[in-house]
Short mmCIF file of C-alpha atoms in Angstrom, two decimals:
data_model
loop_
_atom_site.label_atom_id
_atom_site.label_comp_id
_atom_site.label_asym_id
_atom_site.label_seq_id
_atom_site.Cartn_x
_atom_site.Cartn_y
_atom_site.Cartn_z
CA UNK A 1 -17.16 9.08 -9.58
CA UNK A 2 -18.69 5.82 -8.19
CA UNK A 3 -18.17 3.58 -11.75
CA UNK A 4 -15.81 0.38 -10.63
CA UNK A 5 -13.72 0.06 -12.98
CA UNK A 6 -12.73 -3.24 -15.05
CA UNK A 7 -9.97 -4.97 -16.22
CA UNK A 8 -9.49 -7.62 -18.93
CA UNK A 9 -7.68 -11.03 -18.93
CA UNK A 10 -7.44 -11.72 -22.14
CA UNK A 11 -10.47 -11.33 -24.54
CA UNK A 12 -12.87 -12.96 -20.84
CA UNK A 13 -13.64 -10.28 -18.04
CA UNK A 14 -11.18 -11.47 -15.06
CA UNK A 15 -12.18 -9.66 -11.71
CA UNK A 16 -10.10 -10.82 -8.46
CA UNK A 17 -11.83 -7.36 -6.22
CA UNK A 18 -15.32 -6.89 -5.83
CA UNK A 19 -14.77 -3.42 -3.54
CA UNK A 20 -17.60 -1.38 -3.17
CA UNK A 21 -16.98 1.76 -5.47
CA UNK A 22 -20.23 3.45 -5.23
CA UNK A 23 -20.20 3.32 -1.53
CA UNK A 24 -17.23 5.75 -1.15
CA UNK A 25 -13.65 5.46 -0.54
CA UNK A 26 -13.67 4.54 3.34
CA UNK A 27 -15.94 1.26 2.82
CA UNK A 28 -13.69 0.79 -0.03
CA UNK A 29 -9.97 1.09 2.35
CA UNK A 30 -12.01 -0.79 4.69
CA UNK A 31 -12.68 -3.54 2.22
CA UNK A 32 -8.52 -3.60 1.36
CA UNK A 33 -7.78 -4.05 4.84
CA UNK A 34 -10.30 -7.01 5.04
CA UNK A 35 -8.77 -8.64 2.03
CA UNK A 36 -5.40 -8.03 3.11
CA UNK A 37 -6.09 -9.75 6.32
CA UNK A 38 -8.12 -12.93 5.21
CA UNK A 39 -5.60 -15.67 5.70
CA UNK A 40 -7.92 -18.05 3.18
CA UNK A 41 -6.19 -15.69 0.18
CA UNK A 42 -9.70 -14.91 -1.24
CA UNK A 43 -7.96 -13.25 -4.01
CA UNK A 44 -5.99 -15.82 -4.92
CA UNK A 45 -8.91 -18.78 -4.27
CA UNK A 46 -10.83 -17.31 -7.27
CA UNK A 47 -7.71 -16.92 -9.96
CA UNK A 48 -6.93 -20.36 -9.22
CA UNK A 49 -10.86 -21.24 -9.95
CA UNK A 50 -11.20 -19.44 -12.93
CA UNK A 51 -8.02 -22.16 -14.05
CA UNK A 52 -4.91 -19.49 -13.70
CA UNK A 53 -1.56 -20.42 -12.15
CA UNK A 54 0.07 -18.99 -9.26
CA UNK A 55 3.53 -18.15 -8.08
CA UNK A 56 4.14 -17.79 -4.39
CA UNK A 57 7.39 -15.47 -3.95
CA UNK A 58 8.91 -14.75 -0.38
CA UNK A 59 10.26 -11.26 0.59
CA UNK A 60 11.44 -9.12 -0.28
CA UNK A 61 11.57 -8.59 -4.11
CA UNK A 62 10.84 -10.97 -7.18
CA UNK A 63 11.19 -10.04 -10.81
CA UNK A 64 7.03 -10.37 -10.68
CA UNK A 65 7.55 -8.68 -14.75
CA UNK A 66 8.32 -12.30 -15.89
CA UNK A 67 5.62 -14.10 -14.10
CA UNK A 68 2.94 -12.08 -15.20
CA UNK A 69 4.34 -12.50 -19.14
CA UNK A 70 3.72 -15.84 -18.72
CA UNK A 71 0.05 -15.23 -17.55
CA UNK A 72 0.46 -16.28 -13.80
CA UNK A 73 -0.45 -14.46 -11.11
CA UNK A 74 2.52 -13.67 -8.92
CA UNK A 75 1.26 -13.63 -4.98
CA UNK A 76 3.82 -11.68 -2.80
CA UNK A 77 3.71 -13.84 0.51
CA UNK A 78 4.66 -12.34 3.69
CA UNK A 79 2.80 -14.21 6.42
CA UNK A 80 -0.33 -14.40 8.40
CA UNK A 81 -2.04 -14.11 11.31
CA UNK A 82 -2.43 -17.85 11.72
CA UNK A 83 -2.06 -20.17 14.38
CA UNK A 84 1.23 -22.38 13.25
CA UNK A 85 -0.39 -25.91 13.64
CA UNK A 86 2.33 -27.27 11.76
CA UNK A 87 5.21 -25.23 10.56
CA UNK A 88 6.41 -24.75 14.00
CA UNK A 89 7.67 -28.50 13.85
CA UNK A 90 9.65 -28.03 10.73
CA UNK A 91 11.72 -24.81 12.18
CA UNK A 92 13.24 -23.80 15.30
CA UNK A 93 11.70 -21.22 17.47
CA UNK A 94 14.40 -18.84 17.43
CA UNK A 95 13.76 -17.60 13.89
CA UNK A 96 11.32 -15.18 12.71
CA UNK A 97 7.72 -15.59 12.25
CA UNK A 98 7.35 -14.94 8.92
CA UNK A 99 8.80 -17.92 7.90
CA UNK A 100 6.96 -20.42 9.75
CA UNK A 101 3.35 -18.46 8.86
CA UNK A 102 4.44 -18.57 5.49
CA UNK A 103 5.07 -22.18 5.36
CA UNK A 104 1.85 -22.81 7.59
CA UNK A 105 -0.61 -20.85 5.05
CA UNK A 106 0.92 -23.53 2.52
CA UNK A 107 0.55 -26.75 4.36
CA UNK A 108 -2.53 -26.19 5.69
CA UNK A 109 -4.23 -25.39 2.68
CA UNK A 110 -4.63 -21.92 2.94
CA UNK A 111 -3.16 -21.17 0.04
CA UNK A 112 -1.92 -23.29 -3.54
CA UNK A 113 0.82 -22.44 -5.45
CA UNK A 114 2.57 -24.24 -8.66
CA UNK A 115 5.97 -22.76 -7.68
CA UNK A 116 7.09 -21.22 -4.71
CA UNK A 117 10.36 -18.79 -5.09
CA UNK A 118 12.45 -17.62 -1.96
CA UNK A 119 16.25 -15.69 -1.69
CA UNK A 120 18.88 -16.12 0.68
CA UNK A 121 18.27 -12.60 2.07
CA UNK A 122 19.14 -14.44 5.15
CA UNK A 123 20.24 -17.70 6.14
CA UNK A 124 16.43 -19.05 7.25
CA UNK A 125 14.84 -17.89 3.97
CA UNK A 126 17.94 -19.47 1.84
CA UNK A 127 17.17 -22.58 3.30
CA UNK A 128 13.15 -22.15 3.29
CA UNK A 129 13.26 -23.34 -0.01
CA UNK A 130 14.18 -27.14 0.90
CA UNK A 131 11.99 -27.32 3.60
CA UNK A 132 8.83 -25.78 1.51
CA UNK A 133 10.18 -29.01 -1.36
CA UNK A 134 10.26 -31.42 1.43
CA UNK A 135 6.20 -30.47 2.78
CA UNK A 136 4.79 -29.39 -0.49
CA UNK A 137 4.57 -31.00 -3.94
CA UNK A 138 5.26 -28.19 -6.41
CA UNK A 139 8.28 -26.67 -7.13
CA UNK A 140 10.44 -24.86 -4.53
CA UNK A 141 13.79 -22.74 -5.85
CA UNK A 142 15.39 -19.92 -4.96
CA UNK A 143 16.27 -16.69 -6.77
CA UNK A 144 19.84 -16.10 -6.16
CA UNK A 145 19.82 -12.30 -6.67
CA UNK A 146 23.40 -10.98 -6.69
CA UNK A 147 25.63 -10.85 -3.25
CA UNK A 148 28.00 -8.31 -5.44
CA UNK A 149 25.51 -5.93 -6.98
CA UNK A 150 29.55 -3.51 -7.70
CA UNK A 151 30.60 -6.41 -10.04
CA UNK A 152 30.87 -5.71 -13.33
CA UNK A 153 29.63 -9.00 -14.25
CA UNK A 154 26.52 -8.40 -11.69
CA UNK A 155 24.07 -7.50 -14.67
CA UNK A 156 25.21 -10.53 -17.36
CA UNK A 157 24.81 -12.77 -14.20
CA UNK A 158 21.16 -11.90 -12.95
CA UNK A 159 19.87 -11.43 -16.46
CA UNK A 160 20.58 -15.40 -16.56
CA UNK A 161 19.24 -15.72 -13.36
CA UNK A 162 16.27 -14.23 -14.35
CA UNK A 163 15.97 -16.38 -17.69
CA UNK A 164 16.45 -19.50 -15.83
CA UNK A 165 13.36 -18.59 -13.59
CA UNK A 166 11.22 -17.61 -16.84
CA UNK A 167 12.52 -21.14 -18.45
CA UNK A 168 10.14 -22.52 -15.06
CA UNK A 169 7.77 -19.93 -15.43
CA UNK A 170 7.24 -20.95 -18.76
CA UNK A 171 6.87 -25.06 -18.19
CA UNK A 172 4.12 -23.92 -15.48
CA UNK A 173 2.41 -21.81 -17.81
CA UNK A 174 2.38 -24.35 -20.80
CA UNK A 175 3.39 -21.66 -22.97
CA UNK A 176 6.53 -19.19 -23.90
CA UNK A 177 6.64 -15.90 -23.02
CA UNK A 178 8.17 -13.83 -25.63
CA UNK A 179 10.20 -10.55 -25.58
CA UNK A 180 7.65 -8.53 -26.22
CA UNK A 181 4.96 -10.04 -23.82
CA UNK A 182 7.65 -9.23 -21.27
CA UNK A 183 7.59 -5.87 -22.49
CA UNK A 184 3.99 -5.46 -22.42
CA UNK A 185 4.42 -6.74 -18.63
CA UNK A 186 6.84 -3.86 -18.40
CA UNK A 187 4.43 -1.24 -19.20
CA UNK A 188 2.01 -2.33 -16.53
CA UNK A 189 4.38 -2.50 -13.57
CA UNK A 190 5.74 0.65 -14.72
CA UNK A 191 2.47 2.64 -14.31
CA UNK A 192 2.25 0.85 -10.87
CA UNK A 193 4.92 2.15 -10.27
CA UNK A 194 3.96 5.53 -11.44
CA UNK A 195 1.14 5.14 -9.36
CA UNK A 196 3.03 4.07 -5.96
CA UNK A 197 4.95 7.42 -6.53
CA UNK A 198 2.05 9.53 -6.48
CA UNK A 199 0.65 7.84 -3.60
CA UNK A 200 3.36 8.13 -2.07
CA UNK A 201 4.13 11.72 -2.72
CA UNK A 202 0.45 12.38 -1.08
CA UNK A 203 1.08 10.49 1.48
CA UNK A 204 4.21 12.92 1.82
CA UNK A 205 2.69 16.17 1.00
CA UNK A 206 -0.72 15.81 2.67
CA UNK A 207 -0.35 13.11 5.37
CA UNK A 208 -3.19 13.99 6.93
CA UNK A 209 -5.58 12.92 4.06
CA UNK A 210 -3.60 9.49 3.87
CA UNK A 211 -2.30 7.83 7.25
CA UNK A 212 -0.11 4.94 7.24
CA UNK A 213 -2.26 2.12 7.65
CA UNK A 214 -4.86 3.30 4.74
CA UNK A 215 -2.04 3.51 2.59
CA UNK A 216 -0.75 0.11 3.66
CA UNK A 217 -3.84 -1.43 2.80
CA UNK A 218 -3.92 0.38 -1.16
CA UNK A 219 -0.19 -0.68 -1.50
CA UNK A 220 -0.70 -4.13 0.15
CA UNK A 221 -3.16 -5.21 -2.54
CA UNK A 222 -0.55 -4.85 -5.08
CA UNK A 223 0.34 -8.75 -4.20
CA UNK A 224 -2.79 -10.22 -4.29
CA UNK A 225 -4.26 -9.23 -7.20
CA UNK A 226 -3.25 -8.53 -11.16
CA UNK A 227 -1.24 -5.37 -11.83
CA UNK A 228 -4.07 -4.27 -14.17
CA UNK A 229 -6.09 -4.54 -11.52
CA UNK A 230 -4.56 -2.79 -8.68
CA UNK A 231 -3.68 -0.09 -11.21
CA UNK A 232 -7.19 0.46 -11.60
CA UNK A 233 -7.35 0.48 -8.16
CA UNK A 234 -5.14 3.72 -7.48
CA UNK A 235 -6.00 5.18 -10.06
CA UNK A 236 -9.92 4.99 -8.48
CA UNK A 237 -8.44 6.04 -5.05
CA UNK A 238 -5.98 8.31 -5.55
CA UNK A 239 -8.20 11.31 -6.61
CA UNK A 240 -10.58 10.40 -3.96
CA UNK A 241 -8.18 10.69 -1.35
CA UNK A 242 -6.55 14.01 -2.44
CA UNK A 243 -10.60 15.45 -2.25
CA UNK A 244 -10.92 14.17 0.90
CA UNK A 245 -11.86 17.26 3.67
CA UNK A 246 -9.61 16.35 6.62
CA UNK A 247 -8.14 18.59 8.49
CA UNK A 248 -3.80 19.23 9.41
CA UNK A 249 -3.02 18.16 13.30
CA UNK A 250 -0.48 18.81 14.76
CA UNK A 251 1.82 15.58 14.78
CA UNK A 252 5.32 15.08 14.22
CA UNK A 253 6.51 14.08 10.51
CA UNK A 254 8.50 10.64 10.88
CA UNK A 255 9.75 7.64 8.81
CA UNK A 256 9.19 4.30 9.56
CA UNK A 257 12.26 2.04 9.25
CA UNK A 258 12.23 -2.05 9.24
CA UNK A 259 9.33 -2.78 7.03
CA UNK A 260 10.77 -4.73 4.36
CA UNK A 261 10.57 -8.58 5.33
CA UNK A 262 8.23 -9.10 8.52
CA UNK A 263 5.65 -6.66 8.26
CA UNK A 264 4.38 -5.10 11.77
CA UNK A 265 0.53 -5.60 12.18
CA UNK A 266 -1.58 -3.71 10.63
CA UNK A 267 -3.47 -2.60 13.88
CA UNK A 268 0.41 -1.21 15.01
CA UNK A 269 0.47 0.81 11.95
CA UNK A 270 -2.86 2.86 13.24
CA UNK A 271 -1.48 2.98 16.55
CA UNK A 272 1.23 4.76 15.24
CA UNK A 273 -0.82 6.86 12.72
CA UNK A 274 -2.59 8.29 16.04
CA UNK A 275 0.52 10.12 17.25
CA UNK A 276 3.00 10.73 13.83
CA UNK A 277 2.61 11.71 10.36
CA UNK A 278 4.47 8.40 8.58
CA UNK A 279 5.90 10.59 4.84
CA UNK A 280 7.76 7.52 4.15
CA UNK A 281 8.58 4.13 5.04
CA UNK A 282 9.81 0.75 3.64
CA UNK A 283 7.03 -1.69 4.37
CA UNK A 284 7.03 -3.58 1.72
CA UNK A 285 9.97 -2.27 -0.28
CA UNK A 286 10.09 -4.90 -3.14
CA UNK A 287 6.87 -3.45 -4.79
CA UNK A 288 8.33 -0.46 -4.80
CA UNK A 289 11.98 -2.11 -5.34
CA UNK A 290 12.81 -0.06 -8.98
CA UNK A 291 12.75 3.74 -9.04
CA UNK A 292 11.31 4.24 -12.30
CA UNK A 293 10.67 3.06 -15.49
CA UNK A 294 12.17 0.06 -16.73
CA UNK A 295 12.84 0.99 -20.33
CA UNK A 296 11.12 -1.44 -23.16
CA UNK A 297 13.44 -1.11 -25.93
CA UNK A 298 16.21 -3.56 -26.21
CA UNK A 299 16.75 -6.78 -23.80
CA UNK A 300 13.74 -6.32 -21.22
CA UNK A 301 15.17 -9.17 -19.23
CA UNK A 302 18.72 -7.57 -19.16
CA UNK A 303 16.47 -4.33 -18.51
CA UNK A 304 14.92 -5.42 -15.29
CA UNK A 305 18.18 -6.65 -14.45
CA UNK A 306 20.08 -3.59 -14.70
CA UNK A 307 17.24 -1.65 -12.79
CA UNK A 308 17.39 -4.27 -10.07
CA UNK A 309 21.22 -2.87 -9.71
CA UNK A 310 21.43 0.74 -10.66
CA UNK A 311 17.87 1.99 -10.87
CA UNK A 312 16.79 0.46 -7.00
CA UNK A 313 15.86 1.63 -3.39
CA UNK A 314 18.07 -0.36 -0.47
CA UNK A 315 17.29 -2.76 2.35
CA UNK A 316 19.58 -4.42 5.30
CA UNK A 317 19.27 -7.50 2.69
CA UNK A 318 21.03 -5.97 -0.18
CA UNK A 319 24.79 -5.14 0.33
CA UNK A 320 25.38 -2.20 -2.50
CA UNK A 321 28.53 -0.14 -1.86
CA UNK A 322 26.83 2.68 -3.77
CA UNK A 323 24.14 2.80 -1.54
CA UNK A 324 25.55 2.67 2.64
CA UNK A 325 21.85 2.22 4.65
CA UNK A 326 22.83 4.96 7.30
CA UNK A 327 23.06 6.98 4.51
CA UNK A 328 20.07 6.13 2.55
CA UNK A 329 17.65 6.40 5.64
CA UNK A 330 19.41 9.64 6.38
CA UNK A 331 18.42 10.65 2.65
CA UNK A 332 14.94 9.24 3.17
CA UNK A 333 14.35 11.52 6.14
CA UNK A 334 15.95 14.68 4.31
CA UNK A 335 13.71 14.37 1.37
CA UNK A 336 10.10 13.59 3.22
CA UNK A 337 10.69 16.69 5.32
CA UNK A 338 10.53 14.59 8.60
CA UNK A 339 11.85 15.40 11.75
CA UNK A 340 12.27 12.11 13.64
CA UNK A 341 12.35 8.52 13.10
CA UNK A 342 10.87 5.17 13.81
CA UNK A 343 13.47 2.38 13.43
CA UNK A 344 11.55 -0.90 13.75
CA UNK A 345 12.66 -4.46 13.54
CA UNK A 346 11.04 -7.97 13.49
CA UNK A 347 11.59 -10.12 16.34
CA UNK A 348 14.41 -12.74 15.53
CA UNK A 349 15.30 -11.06 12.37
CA UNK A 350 19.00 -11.08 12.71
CA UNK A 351 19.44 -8.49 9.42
CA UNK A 352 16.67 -5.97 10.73
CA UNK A 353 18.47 -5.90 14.22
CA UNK A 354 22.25 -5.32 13.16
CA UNK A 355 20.74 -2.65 11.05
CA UNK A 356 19.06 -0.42 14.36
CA UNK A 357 22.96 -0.35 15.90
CA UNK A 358 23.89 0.95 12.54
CA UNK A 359 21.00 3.41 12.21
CA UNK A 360 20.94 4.26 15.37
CA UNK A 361 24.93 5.69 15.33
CA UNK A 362 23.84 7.49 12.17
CA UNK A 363 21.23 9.37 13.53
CA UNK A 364 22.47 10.36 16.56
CA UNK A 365 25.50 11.86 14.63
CA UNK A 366 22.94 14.02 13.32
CA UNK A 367 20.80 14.67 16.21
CA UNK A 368 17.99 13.68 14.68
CA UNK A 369 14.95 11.60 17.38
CA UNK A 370 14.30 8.27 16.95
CA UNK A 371 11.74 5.51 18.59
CA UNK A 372 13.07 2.00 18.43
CA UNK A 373 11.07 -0.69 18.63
CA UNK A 374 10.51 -4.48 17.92
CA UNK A 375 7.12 -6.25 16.76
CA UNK A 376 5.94 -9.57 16.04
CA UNK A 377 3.28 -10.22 12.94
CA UNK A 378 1.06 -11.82 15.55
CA UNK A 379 1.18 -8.53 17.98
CA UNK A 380 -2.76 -7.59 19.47
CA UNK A 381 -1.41 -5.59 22.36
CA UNK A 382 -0.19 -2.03 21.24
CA UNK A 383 -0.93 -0.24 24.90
CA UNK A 384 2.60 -0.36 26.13
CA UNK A 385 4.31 1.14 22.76
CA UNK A 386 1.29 3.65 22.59
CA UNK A 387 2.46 4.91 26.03
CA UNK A 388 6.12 5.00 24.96
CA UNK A 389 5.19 6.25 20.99
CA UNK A 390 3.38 9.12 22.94
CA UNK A 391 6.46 10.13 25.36
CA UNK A 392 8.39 10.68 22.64
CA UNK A 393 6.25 12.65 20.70
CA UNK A 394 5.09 14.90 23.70
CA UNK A 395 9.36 15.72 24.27
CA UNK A 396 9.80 16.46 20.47
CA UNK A 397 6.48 18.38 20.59
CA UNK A 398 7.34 20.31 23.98
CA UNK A 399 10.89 20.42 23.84
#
């Protein structure tokens, strides 16, 4: 039970983790959370040594299929803890943090890309992409994903999309990537995927052997690291957790709402974990974007496509007339068994706010509690929403 496991890059040994397996699974989570939090990108310091290329995608999902075909290592970036030295200058301060972190682990070193992808999910990260080109040398484009996901011409137009990227992916790279290295990319990212679902149904069956933050940190890893690898990873940790001997409390069941772009500190996470059962959430929906398998057979660009559309969760950064956000949290609370809500947003994010009115009206219509709160990537105090977080537990628990 305490063999790491190994991956391959090619016929060379290519290891971005050195966790410590035979130690158990807590040092293990621990050593996750440490990684996760090291603004120097450890991960991503020794891929780039060992002469591999990088792409640095913004939230809040990237085709990462096509990146990986091509042999680079596609780095989900979502911020830092970091004190903005410089990225301040180049925005104003009444956007989100995100942004500016982002662009600050980039100019200051912390972290080298050869081409940095962002969406307009939002007006800020449309335009992040010019001002990324203007302070850093490679590459800077964005992904238009479709604004009409009901067209009927939705699917044509983000397959070609998605080839233009790979046409860039592939002059980085200094080689093609063919069909069927795309669909070998396919297979990998669909056991992740596999594996994401059964940690996640844990984490929804048995929350008490899996809290919210220690789940974080196994999912987190996902963007730091080679699919092979983090596969390897869950696949290590997900038998370890379900033998774990921890005992049921008695804590409400809740979902946590406003994860997807800005995610809330990890420290906030374990505040939370303290007082609720999180069975699901959306922190960090894109790796988790696509359902289920993406089938191999056929196109497997026009296959990750269509899955994008038809075969997807939701966000407030996706407008998809099949899929109304009330309704899909409502569905997400239904199906986890949970009996309350938390409906979070990110300071300044102007999509994550409108969404709370909207959520807020639906849940109410069904009488179902929620907590609503804001937080801010570089949050250390969590007293005053521990004080609240409990309040509103106590009057579910003692109502």
């Amino acid at each position: 039970m305490s063999e790491a496991p190994s991956i391959q890059r090619g016929s060379e040994p290519m290891r971005l983790l050195d966790l410590p397996y035979g130690q158990g699974l807590d040092p293990v989570l621990a050593e996750c959370r440490e990684i996760l939090e090291d603004p120097d990108f450890p991960t991503v310091r020794r891929w780039r040594e060992a002469g591999g290329k990088v792409l640095g995608h913004f939230q809040v999902y990237f085709p990462e299929e096509l990146a990986h075909a091509c042999g680079i290592l596609p780095v989900k970036l979502r911020g830092a803890q970091v004190e903005r030295e410089q990225a301040d200058s180049r925005f104003g301060s009444y956007l989100c943090s995100i942004l500016r972190s982002s662009l600050e682990l980039a100019i200051s070193g912390r972290i080298t890309v050869d081409m940095f992808v962002t969406h307009p999910i939002c007006d800020a990260a449309r335009n992040l992409a010019g001002i990324w080109g203007r302070n850093r040398p490679e590459k800077a484009q964005i992904l238009y994903l479709p604004q009409n996901p009901n067209s009927a011409f939705s699917a044509t137009w983000l397959t070609q999309e998605y080839r233009r990227v790979l046409g860039d992916l592939e002059e980085i790279a200094g080689r093609t990537a063919s069909d069927e290295d795309i669909r070998r990319a396919l297979d990998v990212f669909n056991e992740n995927r596999r594996l994401l679902r059964e940690l996640y149904a844990l984490k929804r069956d048995s929350p008490w052997l899996l809290p919210v933050h220690e789940a974080y940190a196994l999912v987190a890893m996902a963007g730091l690291v080679t699919r092979e690898e983090h596969n390897e990873v869950l696949r290590w940790a997900i038998p370890r957790i379900e033998e774990r001997d921890r005992r049921r409390q008695d804590k409400i069941r809740v979902v946590f709402e406003g994860g997807f772009c800005e995610q809330p500190p990890f420290d906030l996470l374990r505040a939370i974990s303290e007082f609720c059962y999180v069975v699901d959430d959306d922190l960090l929906i894109g790796l988790r974007w696509i359902l289920s398998d993406v089938p191999t057979e056929g196109d497997p660009v026009r296959n990750l496509a269509v899955a994008y559309l038809d075969d997807s969760s939701y966000s407030p950064v996706q407008h998809d007339l099949r899929k109304p956000k009330e309704r899909m949290l409502l569905a997400r609370i239904d199906e986890a068994g949970a009996s309350a809500a938390i409906v979070a947003a990110a300071k300044m994010c102007e999509p994550g706010l409108d969404e709370q009115v909207a959520y807020a009206e639906a849940l109410d219509e069904r009488g179902i509690p929620y907590f609503v709160t804001e937080f801010e990537e570089r949050m250390s105090s969590f007293d005053h929403l521990q004080i609240q977080l409990e309040t509103f537990v106590e009057n579910i628990l003692f109502d």
